[in-house]
């Protein structure tokens, strides 16, 4: 891997994401409840604070949990919830050590189909269906990992030019489009929740 990425919107962090499968995976793990740029700059911050130029699954898995949490909590913090995310990052790395000898790229290296890759991603700690599909789309769209049926396996994140997730971000303009889409989805979900909450009251009146 040596790909130009624009997820962190800062050169050093994006450079690491482009050359390090583990950094890309950890960035995806961190991408929740914080802006995407914050999440995807996290791997670079972690590597720098560990005195390395890349993440090492073995070193992270073996790190003292309290010390690792403190490392992520240093200001500026790696995440809004650095303690809980430190635990998740260590769980992910421990899983990679156990199942892939610490080699994140082995998850998708030589994989036969998009469905098989999706299954492997779903099995990762901290990766539910949606996160697995988004990362699968990211692999296909930006990192050249395109097993048979990868777009279909990625669900709504697979099609080209949809601007729905981190997989579609290649610069500030596409980031703005993805952010707008997320805000629309959040507003729609809020409206649906409100409508559902009001339904029982209307039923009682009737």
PDB file of C-alpha atoms in Angstrom:
ATOM      1  CA  UNK A   1       0.000   0.000   0.000  1.00  0.00           C
ATOM      2  CA  UNK A   2       1.195   3.483  -0.861  1.00  0.00           C
ATOM      3  CA  UNK A   3      -1.948   5.410  -1.727  1.00  0.00           C
ATOM      4  CA  UNK A   4      -2.755   9.109  -1.455  1.00  0.00           C
ATOM      5  CA  UNK A   5      -5.681   9.543   0.914  1.00  0.00           C
ATOM      6  CA  UNK A   6      -7.535  12.623   2.170  1.00  0.00           C
ATOM      7  CA  UNK A   7      -9.508  11.306   5.132  1.00  0.00           C
ATOM      8  CA  UNK A   8      -7.606  13.080   7.901  1.00  0.00           C
ATOM      9  CA  UNK A   9      -7.192  16.276   5.864  1.00  0.00           C
ATOM     10  CA  UNK A  10      -3.604  16.595   7.096  1.00  0.00           C
ATOM     11  CA  UNK A  11      -0.649  15.352   5.015  1.00  0.00           C
ATOM     12  CA  UNK A  12       1.282  13.291   7.578  1.00  0.00           C
ATOM     13  CA  UNK A  13      -1.793  11.506   8.909  1.00  0.00           C
ATOM     14  CA  UNK A  14      -3.140  10.836   5.414  1.00  0.00           C
ATOM     15  CA  UNK A  15       0.247   9.550   4.272  1.00  0.00           C
ATOM     16  CA  UNK A  16       0.196   6.987   7.074  1.00  0.00           C
ATOM     17  CA  UNK A  17      -3.352   5.895   6.190  1.00  0.00           C
ATOM     18  CA  UNK A  18      -2.264   5.364   2.593  1.00  0.00           C
ATOM     19  CA  UNK A  19       0.678   3.104   3.401  1.00  0.00           C
ATOM     20  CA  UNK A  20      -0.467   1.319   6.549  1.00  0.00           C
ATOM     21  CA  UNK A  21      -3.357  -1.190   6.476  1.00  0.00           C
ATOM     22  CA  UNK A  22      -3.496  -1.181  10.287  1.00  0.00           C
ATOM     23  CA  UNK A  23      -3.674   2.616  10.419  1.00  0.00           C
ATOM     24  CA  UNK A  24      -6.597   2.603   7.968  1.00  0.00           C
ATOM     25  CA  UNK A  25      -8.350  -0.078  10.043  1.00  0.00           C
ATOM     26  CA  UNK A  26      -7.824   1.783  13.328  1.00  0.00           C
ATOM     27  CA  UNK A  27      -9.002   5.028  11.723  1.00  0.00           C
ATOM     28  CA  UNK A  28     -12.201   3.284  10.693  1.00  0.00           C
ATOM     29  CA  UNK A  29     -12.632   1.929  14.227  1.00  0.00           C
ATOM     30  CA  UNK A  30     -12.269   5.438  15.681  1.00  0.00           C
ATOM     31  CA  UNK A  31     -14.764   6.895  13.186  1.00  0.00           C
ATOM     32  CA  UNK A  32     -17.774   7.249  15.473  1.00  0.00           C
ATOM     33  CA  UNK A  33     -19.120  10.142  17.536  1.00  0.00           C
ATOM     34  CA  UNK A  34     -16.342  12.457  16.317  1.00  0.00           C
ATOM     35  CA  UNK A  35     -15.659  14.289  13.033  1.00  0.00           C
ATOM     36  CA  UNK A  36     -14.073  12.017  10.430  1.00  0.00           C
ATOM     37  CA  UNK A  37     -10.895  14.079  10.216  1.00  0.00           C
ATOM     38  CA  UNK A  38     -10.397  13.685  13.969  1.00  0.00           C
ATOM     39  CA  UNK A  39     -10.935   9.924  13.781  1.00  0.00           C
ATOM     40  CA  UNK A  40      -8.640   9.287  10.838  1.00  0.00           C
ATOM     41  CA  UNK A  41      -5.834  11.458  12.205  1.00  0.00           C
ATOM     42  CA  UNK A  42      -5.870   9.244  15.322  1.00  0.00           C
ATOM     43  CA  UNK A  43      -3.581   6.481  13.989  1.00  0.00           C
ATOM     44  CA  UNK A  44      -0.854   9.030  13.201  1.00  0.00           C
ATOM     45  CA  UNK A  45      -1.162  10.551  16.671  1.00  0.00           C
ATOM     46  CA  UNK A  46      -0.985   7.124  18.325  1.00  0.00           C
ATOM     47  CA  UNK A  47       2.060   6.082  16.282  1.00  0.00           C
ATOM     48  CA  UNK A  48       3.871   9.335  17.033  1.00  0.00           C
ATOM     49  CA  UNK A  49       3.165   9.074  20.765  1.00  0.00           C
ATOM     50  CA  UNK A  50       4.466   5.490  20.724  1.00  0.00           C
ATOM     51  CA  UNK A  51       7.673   6.761  19.122  1.00  0.00           C
ATOM     52  CA  UNK A  52       7.088   4.930  15.832  1.00  0.00           C
ATOM     53  CA  UNK A  53       6.347   5.781  12.201  1.00  0.00           C
ATOM     54  CA  UNK A  54       3.583   3.155  11.963  1.00  0.00           C
ATOM     55  CA  UNK A  55       1.222   1.229  14.205  1.00  0.00           C
ATOM     56  CA  UNK A  56       2.287  -2.205  15.412  1.00  0.00           C
ATOM     57  CA  UNK A  57      -0.539  -4.584  16.372  1.00  0.00           C
ATOM     58  CA  UNK A  58       1.757  -6.679  18.584  1.00  0.00           C
ATOM     59  CA  UNK A  59       3.028  -3.634  20.500  1.00  0.00           C
ATOM     60  CA  UNK A  60      -0.449  -2.160  20.962  1.00  0.00           C
ATOM     61  CA  UNK A  61      -1.980  -5.463  22.069  1.00  0.00           C
ATOM     62  CA  UNK A  62       0.822  -5.981  24.593  1.00  0.00           C
ATOM     63  CA  UNK A  63       0.726  -2.428  25.987  1.00  0.00           C
ATOM     64  CA  UNK A  64      -0.384  -1.817  29.560  1.00  0.00           C
ATOM     65  CA  UNK A  65      -4.084  -0.865  29.273  1.00  0.00           C
ATOM     66  CA  UNK A  66      -3.848   2.093  31.659  1.00  0.00           C
ATOM     67  CA  UNK A  67      -0.723   3.443  29.990  1.00  0.00           C
ATOM     68  CA  UNK A  68      -2.275   3.058  26.527  1.00  0.00           C
ATOM     69  CA  UNK A  69      -5.463   4.814  27.656  1.00  0.00           C
ATOM     70  CA  UNK A  70      -3.341   7.633  29.071  1.00  0.00           C
ATOM     71  CA  UNK A  71      -1.493   7.884  25.772  1.00  0.00           C
ATOM     72  CA  UNK A  72      -4.760   8.370  23.877  1.00  0.00           C
ATOM     73  CA  UNK A  73      -6.013  10.809  26.527  1.00  0.00           C
ATOM     74  CA  UNK A  74      -3.077  13.219  26.241  1.00  0.00           C
ATOM     75  CA  UNK A  75      -4.189  16.575  24.877  1.00  0.00           C
ATOM     76  CA  UNK A  76      -5.172  16.805  22.138  1.00  0.00           C
ATOM     77  CA  UNK A  77      -7.046  13.570  22.831  1.00  0.00           C
ATOM     78  CA  UNK A  78      -7.248  10.962  20.076  1.00  0.00           C
ATOM     79  CA  UNK A  79     -11.032  10.668  20.534  1.00  0.00           C
ATOM     80  CA  UNK A  80     -13.884  12.209  22.478  1.00  0.00           C
ATOM     81  CA  UNK A  81     -13.909   9.006  24.557  1.00  0.00           C
ATOM     82  CA  UNK A  82     -10.193   8.140  24.682  1.00  0.00           C
ATOM     83  CA  UNK A  83     -10.458   5.588  27.485  1.00  0.00           C
ATOM     84  CA  UNK A  84     -13.112   3.393  25.901  1.00  0.00           C
ATOM     85  CA  UNK A  85     -11.588   3.770  22.431  1.00  0.00           C
ATOM     86  CA  UNK A  86      -8.148   2.796  23.756  1.00  0.00           C
ATOM     87  CA  UNK A  87      -9.720  -0.441  24.989  1.00  0.00           C
ATOM     88  CA  UNK A  88     -11.338  -1.054  21.588  1.00  0.00           C
ATOM     89  CA  UNK A  89      -8.098  -0.404  19.712  1.00  0.00           C
ATOM     90  CA  UNK A  90      -6.288  -2.888  21.951  1.00  0.00           C
ATOM     91  CA  UNK A  91      -9.060  -5.466  21.476  1.00  0.00           C
ATOM     92  CA  UNK A  92      -8.809  -5.041  17.706  1.00  0.00           C
ATOM     93  CA  UNK A  93      -5.034  -5.433  17.741  1.00  0.00           C
ATOM     94  CA  UNK A  94      -5.220  -8.471  20.043  1.00  0.00           C
ATOM     95  CA  UNK A  95      -7.663 -10.073  17.593  1.00  0.00           C
ATOM     96  CA  UNK A  96      -5.318  -9.330  14.683  1.00  0.00           C
ATOM     97  CA  UNK A  97      -2.396 -10.859  16.571  1.00  0.00           C
ATOM     98  CA  UNK A  98      -4.404 -13.992  17.362  1.00  0.00           C
ATOM     99  CA  UNK A  99      -6.018 -14.518  13.950  1.00  0.00           C
ATOM    100  CA  UNK A 100      -3.704 -12.777  11.454  1.00  0.00           C
ATOM    101  CA  UNK A 101      -0.317 -12.682  13.212  1.00  0.00           C
ATOM    102  CA  UNK A 102      -0.749  -8.920  13.595  1.00  0.00           C
ATOM    103  CA  UNK A 103      -0.944  -8.367   9.834  1.00  0.00           C
ATOM    104  CA  UNK A 104      -4.036  -6.245   9.088  1.00  0.00           C
ATOM    105  CA  UNK A 105      -3.620  -6.618   5.343  1.00  0.00           C
ATOM    106  CA  UNK A 106      -4.028 -10.384   5.706  1.00  0.00           C
ATOM    107  CA  UNK A 107      -7.736  -9.750   6.295  1.00  0.00           C
ATOM    108  CA  UNK A 108      -8.198  -8.940   2.616  1.00  0.00           C
ATOM    109  CA  UNK A 109      -5.075 -10.304   0.945  1.00  0.00           C
ATOM    110  CA  UNK A 110      -6.158 -12.972  -1.547  1.00  0.00           C
ATOM    111  CA  UNK A 111      -9.784 -12.957  -0.390  1.00  0.00           C
ATOM    112  CA  UNK A 112     -12.078 -14.501  -3.015  1.00  0.00           C
ATOM    113  CA  UNK A 113     -15.343 -12.602  -2.782  1.00  0.00           C
ATOM    114  CA  UNK A 114     -16.831  -9.436  -1.372  1.00  0.00           C
ATOM    115  CA  UNK A 115     -19.096 -11.472   0.916  1.00  0.00           C
ATOM    116  CA  UNK A 116     -16.129 -13.371   2.343  1.00  0.00           C
ATOM    117  CA  UNK A 117     -14.331 -10.084   3.008  1.00  0.00           C
ATOM    118  CA  UNK A 118     -17.436  -8.591   4.614  1.00  0.00           C
ATOM    119  CA  UNK A 119     -17.669 -11.639   6.910  1.00  0.00           C
ATOM    120  CA  UNK A 120     -14.034 -11.197   7.984  1.00  0.00           C
ATOM    121  CA  UNK A 121     -14.556  -7.500   8.665  1.00  0.00           C
ATOM    122  CA  UNK A 122     -17.729  -8.125  10.670  1.00  0.00           C
ATOM    123  CA  UNK A 123     -15.786 -10.510  12.891  1.00  0.00           C
ATOM    124  CA  UNK A 124     -13.382  -7.741  13.951  1.00  0.00           C
ATOM    125  CA  UNK A 125     -13.956  -6.291  17.439  1.00  0.00           C
ATOM    126  CA  UNK A 126     -15.741  -2.956  17.165  1.00  0.00           C
ATOM    127  CA  UNK A 127     -16.934  -3.569  13.598  1.00  0.00           C
ATOM    128  CA  UNK A 128     -20.675  -3.961  13.132  1.00  0.00           C
ATOM    129  CA  UNK A 129     -22.434  -4.410   9.792  1.00  0.00           C
ATOM    130  CA  UNK A 130     -22.360  -0.732   8.822  1.00  0.00           C
ATOM    131  CA  UNK A 131     -18.721  -0.122   9.745  1.00  0.00           C
ATOM    132  CA  UNK A 132     -17.705  -3.337   7.960  1.00  0.00           C
ATOM    133  CA  UNK A 133     -19.545  -2.268   4.798  1.00  0.00           C
ATOM    134  CA  UNK A 134     -18.046   1.227   4.858  1.00  0.00           C
ATOM    135  CA  UNK A 135     -14.524  -0.144   5.265  1.00  0.00           C
ATOM    136  CA  UNK A 136     -15.135  -2.671   2.496  1.00  0.00           C
ATOM    137  CA  UNK A 137     -16.215   0.228   0.253  1.00  0.00           C
ATOM    138  CA  UNK A 138     -13.114   2.177   1.295  1.00  0.00           C
ATOM    139  CA  UNK A 139     -10.897  -0.763   0.373  1.00  0.00           C
ATOM    140  CA  UNK A 140     -12.532  -1.061  -3.036  1.00  0.00           C
ATOM    141  CA  UNK A 141     -12.822   2.604  -3.936  1.00  0.00           C
ATOM    142  CA  UNK A 142      -9.508   3.912  -2.619  1.00  0.00           C
ATOM    143  CA  UNK A 143      -7.152   1.026  -1.899  1.00  0.00           C
ATOM    144  CA  UNK A 144      -7.706  -1.177  -4.944  1.00  0.00           C
ATOM    145  CA  UNK A 145      -9.008  -4.181  -2.991  1.00  0.00           C
ATOM    146  CA  UNK A 146     -11.797  -5.387  -5.270  1.00  0.00           C
ATOM    147  CA  UNK A 147     -12.769  -9.037  -4.880  1.00  0.00           C
ATOM    148  CA  UNK A 148     -15.707 -10.309  -6.910  1.00  0.00           C
ATOM    149  CA  UNK A 149     -18.979  -8.700  -5.775  1.00  0.00           C
ATOM    150  CA  UNK A 150     -17.333  -6.141  -3.501  1.00  0.00           C
ATOM    151  CA  UNK A 151     -19.726  -3.310  -4.408  1.00  0.00           C
ATOM    152  CA  UNK A 152     -22.764  -5.480  -3.685  1.00  0.00           C
ATOM    153  CA  UNK A 153     -21.282  -6.662  -0.385  1.00  0.00           C
ATOM    154  CA  UNK A 154     -20.688  -3.039   0.619  1.00  0.00           C
ATOM    155  CA  UNK A 155     -24.415  -2.374   0.304  1.00  0.00           C
ATOM    156  CA  UNK A 156     -25.441   1.266  -0.071  1.00  0.00           C
ATOM    157  CA  UNK A 157     -21.798   2.362   0.345  1.00  0.00           C
ATOM    158  CA  UNK A 158     -20.583   0.409  -2.692  1.00  0.00           C
ATOM    159  CA  UNK A 159     -21.912   2.405  -5.688  1.00  0.00           C
ATOM    160  CA  UNK A 160     -19.731   5.084  -7.250  1.00  0.00           C
ATOM    161  CA  UNK A 161     -20.447   8.776  -6.610  1.00  0.00           C
ATOM    162  CA  UNK A 162     -22.841   8.297  -3.704  1.00  0.00           C
ATOM    163  CA  UNK A 163     -20.931  10.394  -1.097  1.00  0.00           C
ATOM    164  CA  UNK A 164     -22.313   8.515   1.878  1.00  0.00           C
ATOM    165  CA  UNK A 165     -19.240   7.603   3.904  1.00  0.00           C
ATOM    166  CA  UNK A 166     -15.505   7.878   4.478  1.00  0.00           C
ATOM    167  CA  UNK A 167     -15.076   5.613   1.432  1.00  0.00           C
ATOM    168  CA  UNK A 168     -16.097   8.509  -0.829  1.00  0.00           C
ATOM    169  CA  UNK A 169     -13.836  11.225   0.615  1.00  0.00           C
ATOM    170  CA  UNK A 170     -11.021  12.318  -1.668  1.00  0.00           C
ATOM    171  CA  UNK A 171     -10.777  15.971  -0.634  1.00  0.00           C
ATOM    172  CA  UNK A 172     -12.576  18.896   1.050  1.00  0.00           C
ATOM    173  CA  UNK A 173     -15.394  19.003  -1.522  1.00  0.00           C
ATOM    174  CA  UNK A 174     -16.345  15.333  -1.179  1.00  0.00           C
ATOM    175  CA  UNK A 175     -15.952  15.615   2.608  1.00  0.00           C
ATOM    176  CA  UNK A 176     -18.553  18.393   2.596  1.00  0.00           C
ATOM    177  CA  UNK A 177     -20.908  16.223   0.506  1.00  0.00           C
ATOM    178  CA  UNK A 178     -20.527  13.255   2.854  1.00  0.00           C
ATOM    179  CA  UNK A 179     -21.063  15.484   5.880  1.00  0.00           C
ATOM    180  CA  UNK A 180     -24.222  16.922   4.309  1.00  0.00           C
ATOM    181  CA  UNK A 181     -25.505  13.394   3.650  1.00  0.00           C
ATOM    182  CA  UNK A 182     -24.870  12.380   7.256  1.00  0.00           C
ATOM    183  CA  UNK A 183     -26.729  15.449   8.516  1.00  0.00           C
ATOM    184  CA  UNK A 184     -29.684  14.588   6.274  1.00  0.00           C
ATOM    185  CA  UNK A 185     -29.724  11.024   7.610  1.00  0.00           C
ATOM    186  CA  UNK A 186     -29.533  12.275  11.199  1.00  0.00           C
ATOM    187  CA  UNK A 187     -32.399  14.711  10.622  1.00  0.00           C
ATOM    188  CA  UNK A 188     -34.516  11.998   8.988  1.00  0.00           C
ATOM    189  CA  UNK A 189     -33.849   9.606  11.871  1.00  0.00           C
ATOM    190  CA  UNK A 190     -34.772  12.300  14.393  1.00  0.00           C
ATOM    191  CA  UNK A 191     -38.006  13.061  12.528  1.00  0.00           C
ATOM    192  CA  UNK A 192     -38.904   9.378  12.408  1.00  0.00           C
ATOM    193  CA  UNK A 193     -38.206   9.007  16.135  1.00  0.00           C
ATOM    194  CA  UNK A 194     -40.402  12.012  16.912  1.00  0.00           C
ATOM    195  CA  UNK A 195     -43.216  10.636  14.767  1.00  0.00           C
ATOM    196  CA  UNK A 196     -42.993   7.271  16.510  1.00  0.00           C
ATOM    197  CA  UNK A 197     -43.041   8.909  19.936  1.00  0.00           C
ATOM    198  CA  UNK A 198     -46.156  10.897  19.054  1.00  0.00           C
ATOM    199  CA  UNK A 199     -48.036   7.887  17.683  1.00  0.00           C
ATOM    200  CA  UNK A 200     -49.123   6.334  21.010  1.00  0.00           C
ATOM    201  CA  UNK A 201     -50.465   9.700  22.218  1.00  0.00           C
ATOM    202  CA  UNK A 202     -52.646  10.052  19.104  1.00  0.00           C
ATOM    203  CA  UNK A 203     -53.842   6.487  19.537  1.00  0.00           C
ATOM    204  CA  UNK A 204     -54.844   7.202  23.139  1.00  0.00           C
ATOM    205  CA  UNK A 205     -56.805  10.291  22.072  1.00  0.00           C
ATOM    206  CA  UNK A 206     -58.710   8.246  19.526  1.00  0.00           C
TER     207      UNK A 206
END
